[in-house]
C-alpha cells in the first residue's frame, strides 16, 4: 500500500493491522523517529546495549532505502 504524503509507511502485515485498528478507533499515532533516536532505540531493544560511535557514524552516513530494516536484521541475526 502506498502511504499518503506525510503518513507513516505501513511496510509489514503487523503495521497494516495496527494502523487499521488505530484509524478505526480514532487513536492518533506519533511520527517516525529520526535516525538518531531510531538507532538508539533499536540497539537497546534488540541487544540491550547502545550503538558504538562507529556504528552511529556509519548508520547516519547511509542514505540508502531500507537501512532501518537491514539494521534490525543485522542486530537480530
mmCIF file of N, CA and C in Angstrom:
data_model
loop_
_atom_site.group_PDB
_atom_site.id
_atom_site.type_symbol
_atom_site.label_atom_id
_atom_site.label_comp_id
_atom_site.label_asym_id
_atom_site.label_seq_id
_atom_site.Cartn_x
_atom_site.Cartn_y
_atom_site.Cartn_z
ATOM 1 N N UNK A 1 0.838 -1.191 0.000
ATOM 2 C CA UNK A 1 0.000 0.000 0.000
ATOM 3 C C UNK A 1 0.871 1.239 0.000
ATOM 4 N N UNK A 2 0.723 2.097 -0.983
ATOM 5 C CA UNK A 2 1.431 3.370 -0.887
ATOM 6 C C UNK A 2 0.784 4.229 0.188
ATOM 7 N N UNK A 3 1.594 4.933 0.954
ATOM 8 C CA UNK A 3 1.071 5.798 2.005
ATOM 9 C C UNK A 3 0.886 7.202 1.463
ATOM 10 N N UNK A 4 -0.155 7.906 1.913
ATOM 11 C CA UNK A 4 -0.311 9.306 1.510
ATOM 12 C C UNK A 4 0.867 10.133 1.993
ATOM 13 N N UNK A 5 1.091 11.256 1.345
ATOM 14 C CA UNK A 5 2.204 12.133 1.727
ATOM 15 C C UNK A 5 2.108 12.472 3.206
ATOM 16 N N UNK A 6 3.211 12.331 3.920
ATOM 17 C CA UNK A 6 3.261 12.657 5.337
ATOM 18 C C UNK A 6 2.797 11.529 6.247
ATOM 19 N N UNK A 7 2.287 10.446 5.687
ATOM 20 C CA UNK A 7 1.823 9.337 6.510
ATOM 21 C C UNK A 7 2.991 8.422 6.873
ATOM 22 N N UNK A 8 2.816 7.691 7.956
ATOM 23 C CA UNK A 8 3.821 6.720 8.371
ATOM 24 C C UNK A 8 3.708 5.510 7.449
ATOM 25 N N UNK A 9 4.822 5.026 6.886
ATOM 26 C CA UNK A 9 4.768 3.865 5.999
ATOM 27 C C UNK A 9 4.244 2.631 6.723
ATOM 28 N N UNK A 10 3.522 1.816 5.998
ATOM 29 C CA UNK A 10 2.969 0.573 6.539
ATOM 30 C C UNK A 10 3.555 -0.571 5.737
ATOM 31 N N UNK A 11 4.765 -0.955 6.116
ATOM 32 C CA UNK A 11 5.551 -1.896 5.324
ATOM 33 C C UNK A 11 5.247 -3.358 5.602
ATOM 34 N N UNK A 12 4.731 -3.672 6.767
ATOM 35 C CA UNK A 12 4.538 -5.068 7.138
ATOM 36 C C UNK A 12 3.070 -5.348 7.438
ATOM 37 N N UNK A 13 2.748 -6.615 7.514
ATOM 38 C CA UNK A 13 1.381 -7.013 7.855
ATOM 39 C C UNK A 13 0.996 -6.459 9.219
ATOM 40 N N UNK A 14 1.911 -6.532 10.165
ATOM 41 C CA UNK A 14 1.639 -6.008 11.516
ATOM 42 C C UNK A 14 1.357 -4.511 11.450
ATOM 43 N N UNK A 15 2.157 -3.763 10.676
ATOM 44 C CA UNK A 15 1.911 -2.322 10.510
ATOM 45 C C UNK A 15 0.497 -2.081 10.007
ATOM 46 N N UNK A 16 0.110 -2.800 8.965
ATOM 47 C CA UNK A 16 -1.209 -2.582 8.367
ATOM 48 C C UNK A 16 -2.333 -2.913 9.349
ATOM 49 N N UNK A 17 -2.189 -3.985 10.109
ATOM 50 C CA UNK A 17 -3.219 -4.359 11.087
ATOM 51 C C UNK A 17 -3.324 -3.311 12.187
ATOM 52 N N UNK A 18 -2.175 -2.934 12.763
ATOM 53 C CA UNK A 18 -2.192 -1.971 13.866
ATOM 54 C C UNK A 18 -2.712 -0.610 13.438
ATOM 55 N N UNK A 19 -2.245 -0.112 12.283
ATOM 56 C CA UNK A 19 -2.695 1.204 11.835
ATOM 57 C C UNK A 19 -4.173 1.188 11.458
ATOM 58 N N UNK A 20 -4.668 0.094 10.913
ATOM 59 C CA UNK A 20 -6.097 -0.002 10.592
ATOM 60 C C UNK A 20 -6.931 0.076 11.873
ATOM 61 N N UNK A 21 -6.479 -0.617 12.903
ATOM 62 C CA UNK A 21 -7.211 -0.576 14.185
ATOM 63 C C UNK A 21 -7.130 0.802 14.822
ATOM 64 N N UNK A 22 -5.959 1.423 14.725
ATOM 65 C CA UNK A 22 -5.819 2.764 15.284
ATOM 66 C C UNK A 22 -6.737 3.746 14.564
ATOM 67 N N UNK A 23 -6.796 3.654 13.241
ATOM 68 C CA UNK A 23 -7.686 4.525 12.474
ATOM 69 C C UNK A 23 -9.139 4.249 12.827
ATOM 70 N N UNK A 24 -9.501 2.978 12.917
ATOM 71 C CA UNK A 24 -10.876 2.599 13.260
ATOM 72 C C UNK A 24 -11.277 3.174 14.611
ATOM 73 N N UNK A 25 -10.349 3.127 15.576
ATOM 74 C CA UNK A 25 -10.644 3.563 16.936
ATOM 75 C C UNK A 25 -10.344 5.041 17.182
ATOM 76 N N UNK A 26 -9.862 5.741 16.154
ATOM 77 C CA UNK A 26 -9.564 7.163 16.294
ATOM 78 C C UNK A 26 -8.349 7.451 17.166
ATOM 79 N N UNK A 27 -7.404 6.530 17.215
ATOM 80 C CA UNK A 27 -6.198 6.701 18.026
ATOM 81 C C UNK A 27 -5.108 7.326 17.153
ATOM 82 N N UNK A 28 -4.618 8.508 17.512
ATOM 83 C CA UNK A 28 -3.555 9.124 16.707
ATOM 84 C C UNK A 28 -2.224 8.408 16.924
ATOM 85 N N UNK A 29 -1.347 8.523 15.955
ATOM 86 C CA UNK A 29 -0.023 7.914 16.086
ATOM 87 C C UNK A 29 1.042 9.002 16.034
ATOM 88 N N UNK A 30 2.168 8.673 16.603
ATOM 89 C CA UNK A 30 3.311 9.587 16.565
ATOM 90 C C UNK A 30 3.982 9.468 15.210
ATOM 91 N N UNK A 31 4.728 10.469 14.835
ATOM 92 C CA UNK A 31 5.503 10.420 13.600
ATOM 93 C C UNK A 31 6.691 9.488 13.744
ATOM 94 N N UNK A 32 7.374 9.273 12.645
ATOM 95 C CA UNK A 32 8.564 8.427 12.678
ATOM 96 C C UNK A 32 9.670 9.084 13.485
ATOM 97 N N UNK A 33 10.428 8.275 14.182
ATOM 98 C CA UNK A 33 11.599 8.769 14.913
ATOM 99 C C UNK A 33 12.685 9.134 13.913
ATOM 100 N N UNK A 34 13.490 10.107 14.248
ATOM 101 C CA UNK A 34 14.648 10.437 13.428
ATOM 102 C C UNK A 34 15.659 9.300 13.492
ATOM 103 N N UNK A 35 16.637 9.333 12.602
ATOM 104 C CA UNK A 35 17.625 8.257 12.545
ATOM 105 C C UNK A 35 18.382 8.074 13.860
ATOM 106 N N UNK A 36 18.732 9.175 14.524
ATOM 107 C CA UNK A 36 19.492 9.071 15.768
ATOM 108 C C UNK A 36 18.677 8.353 16.844
ATOM 109 N N UNK A 37 17.424 8.768 17.003
ATOM 110 C CA UNK A 37 16.553 8.153 18.006
ATOM 111 C C UNK A 37 16.256 6.700 17.648
ATOM 112 N N UNK A 38 15.960 6.435 16.377
ATOM 113 C CA UNK A 38 15.700 5.070 15.932
ATOM 114 C C UNK A 38 16.891 4.170 16.251
ATOM 115 N N UNK A 39 18.089 4.627 15.916
ATOM 116 C CA UNK A 39 19.297 3.828 16.119
ATOM 117 C C UNK A 39 19.476 3.473 17.595
ATOM 118 N N UNK A 40 19.347 4.451 18.461
ATOM 119 C CA UNK A 40 19.497 4.217 19.900
ATOM 120 C C UNK A 40 18.438 3.225 20.395
ATOM 121 N N UNK A 41 17.202 3.437 19.998
ATOM 122 C CA UNK A 41 16.118 2.558 20.458
ATOM 123 C C UNK A 41 16.290 1.126 19.964
ATOM 124 N N UNK A 42 16.628 0.967 18.689
ATOM 125 C CA UNK A 42 16.710 -0.387 18.142
ATOM 126 C C UNK A 42 17.885 -1.151 18.757
ATOM 127 N N UNK A 43 18.972 -0.485 19.030
ATOM 128 C CA UNK A 43 20.100 -1.162 19.679
ATOM 129 C C UNK A 43 19.706 -1.629 21.076
ATOM 130 N N UNK A 44 19.105 -0.741 21.866
ATOM 131 C CA UNK A 44 18.711 -1.133 23.221
ATOM 132 C C UNK A 44 17.646 -2.223 23.191
ATOM 133 N N UNK A 45 16.663 -2.106 22.286
ATOM 134 C CA UNK A 45 15.603 -3.110 22.203
ATOM 135 C C UNK A 45 16.129 -4.461 21.735
ATOM 136 N N UNK A 46 17.029 -4.470 20.779
ATOM 137 C CA UNK A 46 17.483 -5.722 20.181
ATOM 138 C C UNK A 46 18.593 -6.400 20.977
ATOM 139 N N UNK A 47 19.561 -5.610 21.464
ATOM 140 C CA UNK A 47 20.709 -6.245 22.125
ATOM 141 C C UNK A 47 21.000 -5.704 23.520
ATOM 142 N N UNK A 48 20.237 -4.714 23.962
ATOM 143 C CA UNK A 48 20.413 -4.209 25.316
ATOM 144 C C UNK A 48 21.625 -3.331 25.531
ATOM 145 N N UNK A 49 22.241 -2.881 24.446
ATOM 146 C CA UNK A 49 23.434 -2.030 24.538
ATOM 147 C C UNK A 49 23.300 -0.850 23.586
ATOM 148 N N UNK A 50 23.983 0.257 23.887
ATOM 149 C CA UNK A 50 23.963 1.373 22.947
ATOM 150 C C UNK A 50 24.849 1.078 21.738
ATOM 151 N N UNK A 51 24.601 1.759 20.628
ATOM 152 C CA UNK A 51 25.476 1.578 19.460
ATOM 153 C C UNK A 51 26.838 2.214 19.725
ATOM 154 N N UNK A 52 27.852 1.663 19.096
ATOM 155 C CA UNK A 52 29.193 2.249 19.208
ATOM 156 C C UNK A 52 29.232 3.549 18.400
ATOM 157 N N UNK A 53 30.178 4.432 18.701
ATOM 158 C CA UNK A 53 30.306 5.645 17.895
ATOM 159 C C UNK A 53 30.496 5.335 16.401
ATOM 160 N N UNK A 54 31.246 4.294 16.091
ATOM 161 C CA UNK A 54 31.450 3.930 14.681
ATOM 162 C C UNK A 54 30.142 3.478 14.037
ATOM 163 N N UNK A 55 29.336 2.721 14.779
ATOM 164 C CA UNK A 55 28.048 2.273 14.251
ATOM 165 C C UNK A 55 27.121 3.460 14.011
ATOM 166 N N UNK A 56 27.162 4.445 14.900
ATOM 167 C CA UNK A 56 26.338 5.652 14.733
ATOM 168 C C UNK A 56 26.765 6.396 13.471
ATOM 169 N N UNK A 57 28.047 6.615 13.321
ATOM 170 C CA UNK A 57 28.537 7.343 12.138
ATOM 171 C C UNK A 57 28.166 6.610 10.853
ATOM 172 N N UNK A 58 28.348 5.304 10.837
ATOM 173 C CA UNK A 58 28.063 4.528 9.636
ATOM 174 C C UNK A 58 26.565 4.571 9.295
ATOM 175 N N UNK A 59 25.714 4.406 10.299
ATOM 176 C CA UNK A 59 24.273 4.417 10.059
ATOM 177 C C UNK A 59 23.812 5.792 9.574
ATOM 178 N N UNK A 60 24.282 6.841 10.210
ATOM 179 C CA UNK A 60 23.853 8.186 9.835
ATOM 180 C C UNK A 60 24.367 8.590 8.453
ATOM 181 N N UNK A 61 25.486 8.049 8.036
ATOM 182 C CA UNK A 61 26.033 8.361 6.711
ATOM 183 C C UNK A 61 25.324 7.590 5.598
ATOM 184 N N UNK A 62 24.629 6.517 5.946
ATOM 185 C CA UNK A 62 23.947 5.673 4.961
ATOM 186 C C UNK A 62 22.639 6.335 4.535
ATOM 187 N N UNK A 63 22.508 6.632 3.260
ATOM 188 C CA UNK A 63 21.277 7.261 2.763
ATOM 189 C C UNK A 63 20.445 6.294 1.931
ATOM 190 N N UNK A 64 20.784 5.021 1.957
ATOM 191 C CA UNK A 64 20.063 4.049 1.137
ATOM 192 C C UNK A 64 18.710 3.702 1.744
ATOM 193 N N UNK A 65 17.739 3.410 0.881
ATOM 194 C CA UNK A 65 16.428 2.998 1.406
ATOM 195 C C UNK A 65 16.543 1.641 2.090
ATOM 196 N N UNK A 66 15.729 1.420 3.072
ATOM 197 C CA UNK A 66 15.723 0.131 3.751
ATOM 198 C C UNK A 66 16.816 -0.050 4.786
ATOM 199 N N UNK A 67 17.547 1.025 5.104
ATOM 200 C CA UNK A 67 18.659 0.863 6.050
ATOM 201 C C UNK A 67 18.166 0.476 7.446
ATOM 202 N N UNK A 68 16.981 0.919 7.811
ATOM 203 C CA UNK A 68 16.455 0.575 9.136
ATOM 204 C C UNK A 68 16.131 -0.913 9.213
ATOM 205 N N UNK A 69 15.466 -1.434 8.204
ATOM 206 C CA UNK A 69 15.132 -2.863 8.185
ATOM 207 C C UNK A 69 16.400 -3.712 8.169
ATOM 208 N N UNK A 70 17.398 -3.293 7.387
ATOM 209 C CA UNK A 70 18.666 -4.042 7.340
ATOM 210 C C UNK A 70 19.348 -4.059 8.700
ATOM 211 N N UNK A 71 19.325 -2.922 9.389
ATOM 212 C CA UNK A 71 19.954 -2.851 10.703
ATOM 213 C C UNK A 71 19.254 -3.814 11.669
ATOM 214 N N UNK A 72 17.943 -3.818 11.677
ATOM 215 C CA UNK A 72 17.206 -4.732 12.544
ATOM 216 C C UNK A 72 17.579 -6.170 12.234
ATOM 217 N N UNK A 73 17.607 -6.536 10.958
ATOM 218 C CA UNK A 73 18.001 -7.900 10.574
ATOM 219 C C UNK A 73 19.412 -8.222 11.050
ATOM 220 N N UNK A 74 20.336 -7.265 10.906
ATOM 221 C CA UNK A 74 21.723 -7.488 11.338
ATOM 222 C C UNK A 74 21.809 -7.696 12.855
ATOM 223 N N UNK A 75 21.093 -6.879 13.601
ATOM 224 C CA UNK A 75 21.153 -6.988 15.064
ATOM 225 C C UNK A 75 20.518 -8.273 15.566
ATOM 226 N N UNK A 76 19.457 -8.703 14.910
ATOM 227 C CA UNK A 76 18.776 -9.922 15.357
ATOM 228 C C UNK A 76 19.419 -11.194 14.793
ATOM 229 N N UNK A 77 20.195 -11.032 13.704
ATOM 230 C CA UNK A 77 20.816 -12.189 13.065
ATOM 231 C C UNK A 77 22.014 -12.605 13.776
#
